[in-house]
mmCIF file of C-alpha atoms and ligand atoms in Angstrom:
data_model
loop_
_atom_site.group_PDB
_atom_site.id
_atom_site.type_symbol
_atom_site.label_atom_id
_atom_site.label_comp_id
_atom_site.label_asym_id
_atom_site.label_seq_id
_atom_site.Cartn_x
_atom_site.Cartn_y
_atom_site.Cartn_z
ATOM 1 C CA MET A 1 140.951 91.137 29.984
ATOM 2 C CA ASN A 2 137.535 90.807 31.271
ATOM 3 C CA LEU A 3 136.991 87.245 33.828
ATOM 4 C CA SER A 4 133.580 86.622 33.876
ATOM 5 C CA GLU A 5 133.177 87.201 30.033
ATOM 6 C CA ILE A 6 135.201 83.891 29.615
ATOM 7 C CA ILE A 7 134.290 81.781 32.837
ATOM 8 C CA LYS A 8 130.262 82.458 31.727
ATOM 9 C CA HIS A 9 131.367 79.486 29.500
ATOM 10 C CA TYR A 10 132.473 77.238 31.578
ATOM 11 C CA SER A 11 131.254 75.366 34.280
ATOM 12 C CA PHE A 12 133.424 75.093 37.322
ATOM 13 C CA ASN A 13 132.288 74.580 40.793
ATOM 14 C CA GLY A 14 134.466 76.801 42.938
ATOM 15 C CA LYS A 15 133.522 80.599 43.233
ATOM 16 C CA ASN A 16 134.611 84.143 42.895
ATOM 17 C CA PRO A 17 137.617 82.884 40.455
ATOM 18 C CA SER A 18 140.410 85.012 39.626
ATOM 19 C CA CYS A 19 143.347 85.364 37.434
ATOM 20 C CA ALA A 20 147.399 86.440 37.676
ATOM 21 C CA PRO A 21 150.084 85.667 35.879
ATOM 22 C CA TYR A 22 151.639 82.873 35.445
ATOM 23 C CA GLY A 23 154.941 81.514 33.568
ATOM 24 C CA GLU A 24 157.512 83.236 31.501
ATOM 25 C CA GLY A 25 156.214 81.896 28.321
ATOM 26 C CA HIS A 26 157.146 84.024 25.017
ATOM 27 C CA ILE A 27 153.878 84.161 23.301
ATOM 28 C CA ASN A 28 150.398 83.542 25.368
ATOM 29 C CA GLU A 29 149.763 85.309 27.915
ATOM 30 C CA THR A 30 149.547 82.960 30.249
ATOM 31 C CA MET A 31 147.795 82.735 33.515
ATOM 32 C CA VAL A 32 146.330 80.875 36.875
ATOM 33 C CA LEU A 33 142.715 80.539 38.021
ATOM 34 C CA THR A 34 141.881 80.255 41.396
ATOM 35 C CA PHE A 35 139.257 80.465 43.756
ATOM 36 C CA SER A 36 138.021 81.187 46.892
ATOM 37 C CA ASP A 37 136.807 77.952 48.367
ATOM 38 C CA SER A 38 138.606 75.832 46.589
ATOM 39 C CA SER A 39 142.489 73.994 46.057
ATOM 40 C CA GLU A 40 140.885 73.533 41.959
ATOM 41 C CA LYS A 41 142.967 75.417 40.005
ATOM 42 C CA TYR A 42 143.909 75.655 35.636
ATOM 43 C CA ILE A 43 145.637 77.468 33.291
ATOM 44 C CA LEU A 44 144.172 80.039 31.851
ATOM 45 C CA GLN A 45 145.588 81.686 28.227
ATOM 46 C CA ARG A 46 144.888 84.631 25.983
ATOM 47 C CA VAL A 47 146.268 82.552 22.538
ATOM 48 C CA ASN A 48 148.461 85.229 20.830
ATOM 49 C CA ASP A 49 146.320 85.308 17.200
ATOM 50 C CA LYS A 50 148.777 87.563 16.122
ATOM 51 C CA ILE A 51 150.606 84.727 14.870
ATOM 52 C CA PHE A 52 147.856 82.175 15.183
ATOM 53 C CA ASN A 53 144.667 80.596 13.077
ATOM 54 C CA VAL A 54 142.853 80.311 16.486
ATOM 55 C CA ALA A 55 140.829 77.145 15.105
ATOM 56 C CA GLU A 56 143.662 75.762 12.931
ATOM 57 C CA LEU A 57 145.491 75.706 16.172
ATOM 58 C CA MET A 58 142.758 74.420 19.159
ATOM 59 C CA HIS A 59 141.742 71.903 16.027
ATOM 60 C CA ASN A 60 145.779 70.467 16.361
ATOM 61 C CA ILE A 61 146.178 70.556 20.501
ATOM 62 C CA THR A 62 142.641 69.121 20.556
ATOM 63 C CA ILE A 63 143.426 65.512 18.415
ATOM 64 C CA VAL A 64 146.951 65.885 19.927
ATOM 65 C CA THR A 65 146.131 66.225 23.620
ATOM 66 C CA ASP A 66 143.127 63.199 22.584
ATOM 67 C CA PHE A 67 145.662 61.271 21.458
ATOM 68 C CA ILE A 68 148.219 61.899 24.358
ATOM 69 C CA ARG A 69 145.625 60.936 26.879
ATOM 70 C CA ASN A 70 144.733 58.030 25.053
ATOM 71 C CA LYS A 71 148.297 56.288 24.968
ATOM 72 C CA THR A 72 149.893 57.295 28.755
ATOM 73 C CA ALA A 73 146.050 56.079 29.623
ATOM 74 C CA GLU A 74 147.107 52.391 27.733
ATOM 75 C CA ARG A 75 150.560 52.384 29.842
ATOM 76 C CA GLY A 76 149.050 52.437 32.221
ATOM 77 C CA GLY A 77 149.861 56.590 33.648
ATOM 78 C CA ASN A 78 146.935 58.781 34.236
ATOM 79 C CA PRO A 79 146.475 61.645 31.560
ATOM 80 C CA ASP A 80 144.791 64.309 34.132
ATOM 81 C CA GLU A 81 148.128 64.557 36.102
ATOM 82 C CA GLU A 82 150.336 64.101 33.627
ATOM 83 C CA CYS A 83 148.558 65.049 30.230
ATOM 84 C CA LEU A 84 147.856 69.008 29.159
ATOM 85 C CA THR A 85 144.112 68.521 28.954
ATOM 86 C CA VAL A 86 142.394 71.102 27.653
ATOM 87 C CA VAL A 87 138.629 71.976 29.767
ATOM 88 C CA LYS A 88 136.314 72.214 27.596
ATOM 89 C CA THR A 89 133.447 74.957 27.398
ATOM 90 C CA ASN A 90 129.692 74.333 28.533
ATOM 91 C CA ASP A 91 129.052 74.118 24.645
ATOM 92 C CA GLY A 92 132.113 71.561 23.480
ATOM 93 C CA LYS A 93 134.333 74.025 21.987
ATOM 94 C CA SER A 94 138.032 73.924 23.047
ATOM 95 C CA PHE A 95 138.296 78.233 23.341
ATOM 96 C CA VAL A 96 135.934 81.353 23.457
ATOM 97 C CA GLN A 97 136.161 84.199 21.968
ATOM 98 C CA THR A 98 135.304 87.477 23.491
ATOM 99 C CA SER A 99 135.839 91.240 22.789
ATOM 100 C CA ASP A 100 139.406 91.106 23.802
ATOM 101 C CA GLY A 101 141.178 87.761 22.443
ATOM 102 C CA TYR A 102 140.372 84.213 21.996
ATOM 103 C CA TYR A 103 140.919 82.206 25.546
ATOM 104 C CA ARG A 104 141.486 78.815 26.058
ATOM 105 C CA ILE A 105 141.579 76.829 29.500
ATOM 106 C CA TYR A 106 144.115 73.911 31.052
ATOM 107 C CA ARG A 107 143.977 71.771 33.897
ATOM 108 C CA PHE A 108 146.463 72.015 36.098
ATOM 109 C CA ILE A 109 149.892 70.433 36.381
ATOM 110 C CA ASN A 110 150.634 70.167 39.247
ATOM 111 C CA GLY A 111 154.298 70.864 38.125
ATOM 112 C CA ILE A 112 157.440 72.751 37.749
ATOM 113 C CA SER A 113 159.410 74.527 34.771
ATOM 114 C CA TYR A 114 162.729 75.788 34.789
ATOM 115 C CA GLN A 115 164.071 78.387 33.733
ATOM 116 C CA VAL A 116 168.067 77.390 34.091
ATOM 117 C CA VAL A 117 169.242 73.552 33.955
ATOM 118 C CA GLU A 118 169.609 72.984 37.697
ATOM 119 C CA ASN A 119 171.948 69.908 37.238
ATOM 120 C CA ALA A 120 172.956 66.542 34.598
ATOM 121 C CA ASP A 121 170.424 64.380 35.560
ATOM 122 C CA ASP A 122 167.571 66.456 35.290
ATOM 123 C CA PHE A 123 168.356 67.393 32.028
ATOM 124 C CA TYR A 124 169.107 64.344 31.047
ATOM 125 C CA ARG A 125 165.672 63.660 32.578
ATOM 126 C CA CYS A 126 163.869 66.042 30.810
ATOM 127 C CA ALA A 127 165.982 64.312 27.711
ATOM 128 C CA GLN A 128 164.568 60.852 28.358
ATOM 129 C CA ALA A 129 160.854 62.877 28.053
ATOM 130 C CA PHE A 130 161.081 64.338 24.659
ATOM 131 C CA GLY A 131 163.026 60.800 23.396
ATOM 132 C CA THR A 132 159.284 59.675 24.189
ATOM 133 C CA PHE A 133 157.301 62.174 22.997
ATOM 134 C CA ALA A 134 158.502 62.186 19.866
ATOM 135 C CA ASN A 135 158.035 57.984 19.805
ATOM 136 C CA LEU A 136 154.092 58.307 20.493
ATOM 137 C CA LEU A 137 154.095 61.573 18.267
ATOM 138 C CA ALA A 138 155.852 59.009 15.389
ATOM 139 C CA GLU A 139 152.223 56.968 14.993
ATOM 140 C CA PHE A 140 150.283 60.082 15.014
ATOM 141 C CA ASP A 141 148.783 61.040 11.160
ATOM 142 C CA ALA A 142 150.124 64.026 10.032
ATOM 143 C CA THR A 143 147.458 64.552 7.275
ATOM 144 C CA LYS A 144 145.012 65.556 10.518
ATOM 145 C CA LEU A 145 147.130 68.679 11.459
ATOM 146 C CA TYR A 146 146.962 72.330 10.044
ATOM 147 C CA GLU A 147 151.028 72.953 9.585
ATOM 148 C CA SER A 148 150.201 76.311 13.147
ATOM 149 C CA ILE A 149 153.156 78.550 11.712
ATOM 150 C CA PRO A 150 153.982 77.332 7.717
ATOM 151 C CA LYS A 151 157.595 77.180 7.932
ATOM 152 C CA PHE A 152 158.632 77.417 11.100
ATOM 153 C CA HIS A 153 162.153 76.092 11.517
ATOM 154 C CA ASP A 154 162.240 76.331 7.506
ATOM 155 C CA THR A 155 165.601 78.165 8.355
ATOM 156 C CA GLU A 156 166.394 78.845 4.963
ATOM 157 C CA LYS A 157 163.625 80.661 4.916
ATOM 158 C CA ARG A 158 163.877 82.467 8.659
ATOM 159 C CA PHE A 159 167.373 84.451 6.607
ATOM 160 C CA ARG A 160 164.738 85.776 4.230
ATOM 161 C CA ASP A 161 162.281 86.919 6.857
ATOM 162 C CA PHE A 162 165.453 88.458 8.478
ATOM 163 C CA MET A 163 166.588 90.210 5.739
ATOM 164 C CA ALA A 164 163.160 91.311 4.436
ATOM 165 C CA SER A 165 163.583 92.825 8.385
ATOM 166 C CA LEU A 166 166.246 94.175 7.476
ATOM 167 C CA GLU A 167 165.323 95.801 4.135
ATOM 168 C CA LYS A 168 162.455 97.565 6.174
ATOM 169 C CA ASP A 169 164.297 98.474 9.695
ATOM 170 C CA ALA A 170 161.086 99.732 10.712
ATOM 171 C CA SER A 171 161.838 100.127 14.360
ATOM 172 C CA GLY A 172 165.447 102.624 12.718
ATOM 173 C CA ARG A 173 167.369 100.303 15.321
ATOM 174 C CA ALA A 174 169.606 98.757 12.935
ATOM 175 C CA LYS A 175 172.570 100.973 12.827
ATOM 176 C CA ASN A 176 172.762 100.254 16.826
ATOM 177 C CA VAL A 177 173.569 96.175 15.817
ATOM 178 C CA GLN A 178 175.937 96.356 12.935
ATOM 179 C CA GLN A 179 177.975 93.704 14.488
ATOM 180 C CA GLU A 180 175.044 91.193 15.831
ATOM 181 C CA ILE A 181 173.901 91.826 11.803
ATOM 182 C CA ASP A 182 177.963 90.452 11.068
ATOM 183 C CA PHE A 183 177.432 87.830 12.863
ATOM 184 C CA VAL A 184 174.464 86.631 10.815
ATOM 185 C CA LEU A 185 175.031 87.403 7.577
ATOM 186 C CA LYS A 186 178.249 85.246 8.235
ATOM 187 C CA ARG A 187 176.893 82.162 8.975
ATOM 188 C CA SER A 188 174.080 82.503 6.077
ATOM 189 C CA GLY A 189 175.769 78.944 4.747
ATOM 190 C CA TYR A 190 174.115 77.351 7.681
ATOM 191 C CA CYS A 191 170.585 77.530 6.552
ATOM 192 C CA ASP A 192 169.667 74.995 4.185
ATOM 193 C CA ARG A 193 171.819 72.028 5.844
ATOM 194 C CA ILE A 194 168.541 70.728 7.305
ATOM 195 C CA THR A 195 166.020 72.323 4.854
ATOM 196 C CA SER A 196 168.255 70.228 1.755
ATOM 197 C CA LEU A 197 168.209 66.668 3.123
ATOM 198 C CA LEU A 198 164.602 66.828 3.820
ATOM 199 C CA ALA A 199 163.506 68.103 0.173
ATOM 200 C CA ALA A 200 166.200 65.024 -0.414
ATOM 201 C CA LYS A 201 164.688 62.272 1.654
ATOM 202 C CA LYS A 202 167.548 62.363 2.984
ATOM 203 C CA ILE A 203 166.601 62.667 6.215
ATOM 204 C CA PRO A 204 162.651 61.915 7.332
ATOM 205 C CA VAL A 205 159.995 64.354 7.905
ATOM 206 C CA ARG A 206 158.444 63.655 11.855
ATOM 207 C CA VAL A 207 155.547 64.869 12.993
ATOM 208 C CA THR A 208 157.394 66.926 16.221
ATOM 209 C CA HIS A 209 157.070 68.690 18.457
ATOM 210 C CA ASN A 210 158.914 72.313 17.519
ATOM 211 C CA ASP A 211 159.652 74.336 20.496
ATOM 212 C CA THR A 212 161.065 71.489 22.559
ATOM 213 C CA LYS A 213 162.962 74.620 25.506
ATOM 214 C CA LEU A 214 163.282 72.882 28.968
ATOM 215 C CA ASN A 215 160.816 75.001 30.312
ATOM 216 C CA ASN A 216 157.849 73.535 28.234
ATOM 217 C CA VAL A 217 158.665 70.400 30.266
ATOM 218 C CA LEU A 218 156.915 70.351 33.951
ATOM 219 C CA PHE A 219 158.845 68.141 36.685
ATOM 220 C CA ASP A 220 157.705 66.764 39.787
ATOM 221 C CA GLU A 221 159.339 69.387 42.503
ATOM 222 C CA LYS A 222 160.081 66.063 45.350
ATOM 223 C CA THR A 223 161.022 63.158 42.510
ATOM 224 C CA GLY A 224 163.034 65.421 40.113
ATOM 225 C CA ASN A 225 161.197 62.996 37.823
ATOM 226 C CA CYS A 226 159.495 64.403 34.306
ATOM 227 C CA ILE A 227 155.533 64.126 34.371
ATOM 228 C CA ALA A 228 154.213 66.066 31.293
ATOM 229 C CA VAL A 229 155.315 67.691 28.022
ATOM 230 C CA ILE A 230 153.754 70.880 27.176
ATOM 231 C CA ASP A 231 153.204 73.242 25.108
ATOM 232 C CA LEU A 232 151.742 71.961 21.925
ATOM 233 C CA ASP A 233 151.322 74.984 19.808
ATOM 234 C CA THR A 234 153.769 73.914 17.020
ATOM 235 C CA VAL A 235 153.437 70.528 17.016
ATOM 236 C CA MET A 236 152.833 69.811 13.413
ATOM 237 C CA PRO A 237 155.491 68.627 10.434
ATOM 238 C CA GLY A 238 159.846 68.819 10.997
ATOM 239 C CA SER A 239 162.403 67.095 11.727
ATOM 240 C CA LEU A 240 164.044 65.290 15.128
ATOM 241 C CA CYS A 241 167.201 67.680 14.596
ATOM 242 C CA TYR A 242 164.641 70.457 15.255
ATOM 243 C CA ASP A 243 163.575 69.247 18.691
ATOM 244 C CA PHE A 244 167.504 67.850 19.478
ATOM 245 C CA GLY A 245 168.750 71.265 18.523
ATOM 246 C CA ASP A 246 166.320 73.322 19.516
ATOM 247 C CA SER A 247 166.304 71.837 24.010
ATOM 248 C CA ILE A 248 170.114 72.248 23.463
ATOM 249 C CA ARG A 249 170.195 75.881 22.898
ATOM 250 C CA PHE A 250 168.444 76.377 25.761
ATOM 251 C CA GLY A 251 169.176 73.258 27.723
ATOM 252 C CA CYS A 252 173.126 73.200 27.412
ATOM 253 C CA ASN A 253 173.029 77.113 28.644
ATOM 254 C CA THR A 254 174.736 77.724 32.310
ATOM 255 C CA SER A 255 172.688 81.203 33.040
ATOM 256 C CA THR A 256 168.984 82.166 31.105
ATOM 257 C CA GLU A 257 168.012 83.280 27.595
ATOM 258 C CA ASP A 258 168.270 87.056 28.286
ATOM 259 C CA ASP A 259 170.555 87.571 30.231
ATOM 260 C CA THR A 260 173.161 90.907 29.576
ATOM 261 C CA ASP A 261 176.502 89.662 31.158
ATOM 262 C CA LEU A 262 177.620 87.587 28.296
ATOM 263 C CA SER A 263 180.578 85.762 30.661
ATOM 264 C CA ARG A 264 177.900 84.294 32.228
ATOM 265 C CA VAL A 265 176.517 83.193 29.257
ATOM 266 C CA ASN A 266 178.308 79.530 28.305
ATOM 267 C CA PHE A 267 177.819 76.358 26.467
ATOM 268 C CA ASP A 268 177.748 73.641 29.074
ATOM 269 C CA ILE A 269 178.973 70.504 26.809
ATOM 270 C CA ASN A 270 178.452 67.983 30.096
ATOM 271 C CA LEU A 271 175.106 68.968 29.492
ATOM 272 C CA PHE A 272 175.338 67.852 25.782
ATOM 273 C CA LYS A 273 176.383 64.832 26.780
ATOM 274 C CA ALA A 274 173.159 64.635 29.724
ATOM 275 C CA PHE A 275 171.111 65.509 27.343
ATOM 276 C CA ALA A 276 171.794 62.987 23.700
ATOM 277 C CA GLU A 277 172.438 60.296 26.465
ATOM 278 C CA GLY A 278 168.932 60.637 27.667
ATOM 279 C CA TYR A 279 167.336 61.243 24.428
ATOM 280 C CA LEU A 280 168.970 58.505 21.998
ATOM 281 C CA THR A 281 168.280 56.301 24.997
ATOM 282 C CA ALA A 282 164.499 57.163 24.179
ATOM 283 C CA ILE A 283 163.966 57.058 21.147
ATOM 284 C CA GLY A 284 165.630 54.135 20.643
ATOM 285 C CA ASP A 285 165.409 52.792 17.170
ATOM 286 C CA GLY A 286 163.049 55.711 16.322
ATOM 287 C CA ILE A 287 165.637 57.491 15.151
ATOM 288 C CA THR A 288 167.563 57.290 11.173
ATOM 289 C CA GLN A 289 171.875 57.064 11.255
ATOM 290 C CA ALA A 290 171.581 60.448 9.220
ATOM 291 C CA GLU A 291 169.634 62.103 11.374
ATOM 292 C CA LYS A 292 171.522 61.702 13.762
ATOM 293 C CA ASN A 293 175.136 62.337 11.972
ATOM 294 C CA GLN A 294 172.865 65.805 11.945
ATOM 295 C CA LEU A 295 172.842 66.578 15.799
ATOM 296 C CA ALA A 296 175.325 67.265 16.821
ATOM 297 C CA PHE A 297 175.598 71.117 14.512
ATOM 298 C CA SER A 298 171.326 70.961 13.837
ATOM 299 C CA SER A 299 171.665 72.389 18.504
ATOM 300 C CA ILE A 300 173.942 75.590 16.460
ATOM 301 C CA LEU A 301 171.306 75.711 13.986
ATOM 302 C CA MET A 302 168.324 75.893 15.676
ATOM 303 C CA THR A 303 171.000 78.173 17.698
ATOM 304 C CA TYR A 304 171.924 80.494 14.976
ATOM 305 C CA GLU A 305 167.846 80.636 14.480
ATOM 306 C CA CYS A 306 166.371 81.421 17.106
ATOM 307 C CA GLY A 307 169.503 84.222 17.592
ATOM 308 C CA MET A 308 168.147 85.418 14.158
ATOM 309 C CA ARG A 309 164.341 85.666 14.984
ATOM 310 C CA PHE A 310 165.127 87.382 18.499
ATOM 311 C CA LEU A 311 167.433 89.268 16.193
ATOM 312 C CA GLY A 312 165.194 90.448 13.551
ATOM 313 C CA ASP A 313 162.424 90.885 16.478
ATOM 314 C CA TYR A 314 163.973 93.759 17.644
ATOM 315 C CA ILE A 315 164.773 95.619 14.466
ATOM 316 C CA ASP A 316 160.760 94.725 13.892
ATOM 317 C CA GLY A 317 160.285 96.685 17.009
ATOM 318 C CA ASP A 318 159.558 93.823 19.016
ATOM 319 C CA LYS A 319 156.311 92.650 17.580
ATOM 320 C CA TYR A 320 156.267 89.152 17.717
ATOM 321 C CA PHE A 321 158.419 88.063 20.983
ATOM 322 C CA ARG A 322 157.163 89.102 24.464
ATOM 323 C CA VAL A 323 159.490 91.368 25.762
ATOM 324 C CA SER A 324 159.341 93.310 29.701
ATOM 325 C CA ARG A 325 162.193 95.414 29.276
ATOM 326 C CA GLU A 326 164.035 98.190 26.340
ATOM 327 C CA ASN A 327 166.593 95.671 24.432
ATOM 328 C CA HIS A 328 165.555 92.609 25.726
ATOM 329 C CA ASN A 329 165.777 91.261 22.106
ATOM 330 C CA LEU A 330 168.466 92.127 21.780
ATOM 331 C CA ASP A 331 169.749 90.553 24.773
ATOM 332 C CA ARG A 332 168.290 87.317 24.117
ATOM 333 C CA ALA A 333 169.811 87.380 20.119
ATOM 334 C CA ARG A 334 173.386 88.184 21.888
ATOM 335 C CA THR A 335 173.040 85.257 23.961
ATOM 336 C CA GLN A 336 172.414 82.634 21.247
ATOM 337 C CA PHE A 337 175.387 84.211 19.613
ATOM 338 C CA LYS A 338 177.427 83.477 22.458
ATOM 339 C CA LEU A 339 176.421 79.652 22.328
ATOM 340 C CA VAL A 340 176.774 79.637 18.529
ATOM 341 C CA SER A 341 180.508 80.618 19.137
ATOM 342 C CA ASP A 342 180.903 78.095 21.807
ATOM 343 C CA MET A 343 179.107 75.207 19.724
ATOM 344 C CA GLU A 344 181.730 76.255 16.583
ATOM 345 C CA ARG A 345 184.837 75.833 18.773
ATOM 346 C CA LEU A 346 183.239 72.778 20.459
ATOM 347 C CA LEU A 347 181.465 70.763 17.333
ATOM 348 C CA PRO A 348 184.136 68.234 16.626
ATOM 349 C CA GLU A 349 183.799 66.786 20.316
ATOM 350 C CA MET A 350 179.725 67.637 20.360
ATOM 351 C CA GLU A 351 180.410 64.595 16.581
ATOM 352 C CA LYS A 352 181.785 62.304 19.316
ATOM 353 C CA ILE A 353 179.627 61.986 21.915
ATOM 354 C CA ILE A 354 176.900 61.109 20.071
ATOM 355 C CA ALA A 355 178.851 59.177 17.903
ATOM 356 C CA ASP A 356 180.127 56.951 21.010
ATOM 357 C CA ILE A 357 176.610 56.384 22.041
ATOM 358 C CA LYS A 358 175.552 52.969 20.783
HETATM 359 P P1 ADP B 401 154.145 79.895 25.981
HETATM 360 O O1 ADP B 401 153.308 79.651 23.948
HETATM 361 O O2 ADP B 401 153.917 81.128 25.502
HETATM 362 O O3 ADP B 401 155.316 79.756 25.668
HETATM 363 P P2 ADP B 401 153.243 77.817 27.306
HETATM 364 O O4 ADP B 401 152.065 77.285 26.508
HETATM 365 O O5 ADP B 401 154.605 77.606 27.750
HETATM 366 O O6 ADP B 401 152.565 79.213 26.180
HETATM 367 O O7 ADP B 401 152.759 78.471 29.000
HETATM 368 C C1 ADP B 401 153.718 79.035 29.327
HETATM 369 C C2 ADP B 401 153.948 78.851 30.432
HETATM 370 O O8 ADP B 401 152.851 78.859 32.222
HETATM 371 C C3 ADP B 401 155.166 77.208 30.936
HETATM 372 O O9 ADP B 401 156.082 77.410 30.361
HETATM 373 C C4 ADP B 401 154.323 76.219 32.344
HETATM 374 O O10 ADP B 401 155.128 76.983 33.533
HETATM 375 C C5 ADP B 401 153.154 77.004 32.911
HETATM 376 N N1 ADP B 401 152.260 76.438 32.151
HETATM 377 C C6 ADP B 401 151.526 75.993 30.707
HETATM 378 N N2 ADP B 401 150.480 74.549 30.994
HETATM 379 C C7 ADP B 401 150.358 75.091 32.284
HETATM 380 C C8 ADP B 401 149.407 73.557 32.706
HETATM 381 N N3 ADP B 401 148.287 72.430 32.095
HETATM 382 N N4 ADP B 401 150.200 73.379 34.378
HETATM 383 C C9 ADP B 401 150.680 73.758 34.514
HETATM 384 N N5 ADP B 401 151.533 75.242 34.256
HETATM 385 C C10 ADP B 401 151.481 75.293 32.976
HETATM 386 C C1 GN1 B 402 158.948 80.443 22.119
HETATM 387 O O1 GN1 B 402 155.831 79.760 22.691
HETATM 388 P P1 GN1 B 402 157.974 79.329 23.917
HETATM 389 O O2 GN1 B 402 157.994 80.381 25.055
HETATM 390 O O3 GN1 B 402 157.732 78.338 24.538
HETATM 391 C C2 GN1 B 402 158.612 80.299 20.521
HETATM 392 C C3 GN1 B 402 159.616 79.011 20.061
HETATM 393 C C4 GN1 B 402 161.188 79.898 20.393
HETATM 394 C C5 GN1 B 402 160.885 80.257 22.000
HETATM 395 C C6 GN1 B 402 162.318 81.204 22.621
HETATM 396 C C7 GN1 B 402 155.553 79.575 17.958
HETATM 397 O O4 GN1 B 402 158.489 80.185 23.314
HETATM 398 O O5 GN1 B 402 159.858 79.216 18.738
HETATM 399 O O6 GN1 B 402 162.331 78.563 20.311
HETATM 400 O O7 GN1 B 402 160.003 81.530 22.274
HETATM 401 N N1 GN1 B 402 157.849 79.793 20.352
HETATM 402 C C8 GN1 B 402 156.799 80.204 18.854
HETATM 403 O O8 GN1 B 402 162.530 80.878 23.787
HETATM 404 O O9 GN1 B 402 157.235 80.756 18.045
HETATM 405 MG MG1 MG B 403 156.146 77.593 26.318
#
């Protein structure tokens, strides 16, 4: 990456810009941008143009972040500190294209992201942040958005993609993972549960975040409050069930998403309860009974879907998710399947927890 080739399009006050890798995202290349003579900080990202049409994506991000900034100001908040904010180029553009890719710059939000939930209170607050975010997006006009990744959480489509990967076996790795493949195949009946309810209009299509994992929320390290919901690349039409389920998938794991020791990977039902209470309190009557009825199952579905995506990518030869070691995607798939098995056992209890929240 040639930093000066990027920086020349912007008007920063600081001198001697430099950048260093930052965060734990699987999709974009994220760096923190600093200067030798000022405390100003930014997030510089090389946007993944293999999976996104960058111009369309940045159109979405610009209108969604503008909308959120306005709402935050209306509610008495400080948009510069609490909202994802795109720094525009000297020509007013939201990204730059250089010889080696597409780059965007965000204002740095002073908060930290967690890879594992540290306590139930934090997770309750994270749930409130996502519940409030869902309410905010309810007022957003979906027709203005491109679908940044079509059929993102259409699990039937994800299953077809998985079968195509298996058929092709581009990496020759399928023979190593028959047990994991069987795990996916045995549960193919899960795939159409939410898509068929959406198609029958029994649950509504809404504008949703679609990538609601814990590290896409920034917390204030001192107060423990949530400052901002970030990573808005996948804001597009979806279902509340996807957002709820994806938060549970990541946050109710007692360990990390890629732990190789599965004895540490367990589903924590107390965290499920904390998240459900926070989410449903914040969303209030912005959720229907039919959606509520699917929240516990959606937690299984999103975890199954994500595990299937990790396993499919392992079989493809690690083409989609960023990996930093051999078998990284396989390790990730295994944690997801461990959690699916735990949740299958606990489903009646999870459903009761949801039903008991009035
Ligand atoms: P990816 O799509 O690859 O997950 P993200 O946009 O989620 O990329 O960014 C990766 C990580 O970088 C986040 O989990 C968070 O820790 C950090 N991050 C992203 N944007 C900001 C920001 N504006 N201010 C502070 N930290 C950020
Ligand atoms: C990716 O971008 P990031 O790291 O927040 C992925 C999600 C997966 C998640 C698994 C655009 O999220 O769908 O659930 O990894 N995002 C995209 O950790 O594919
Ligand atoms: Mg992210």
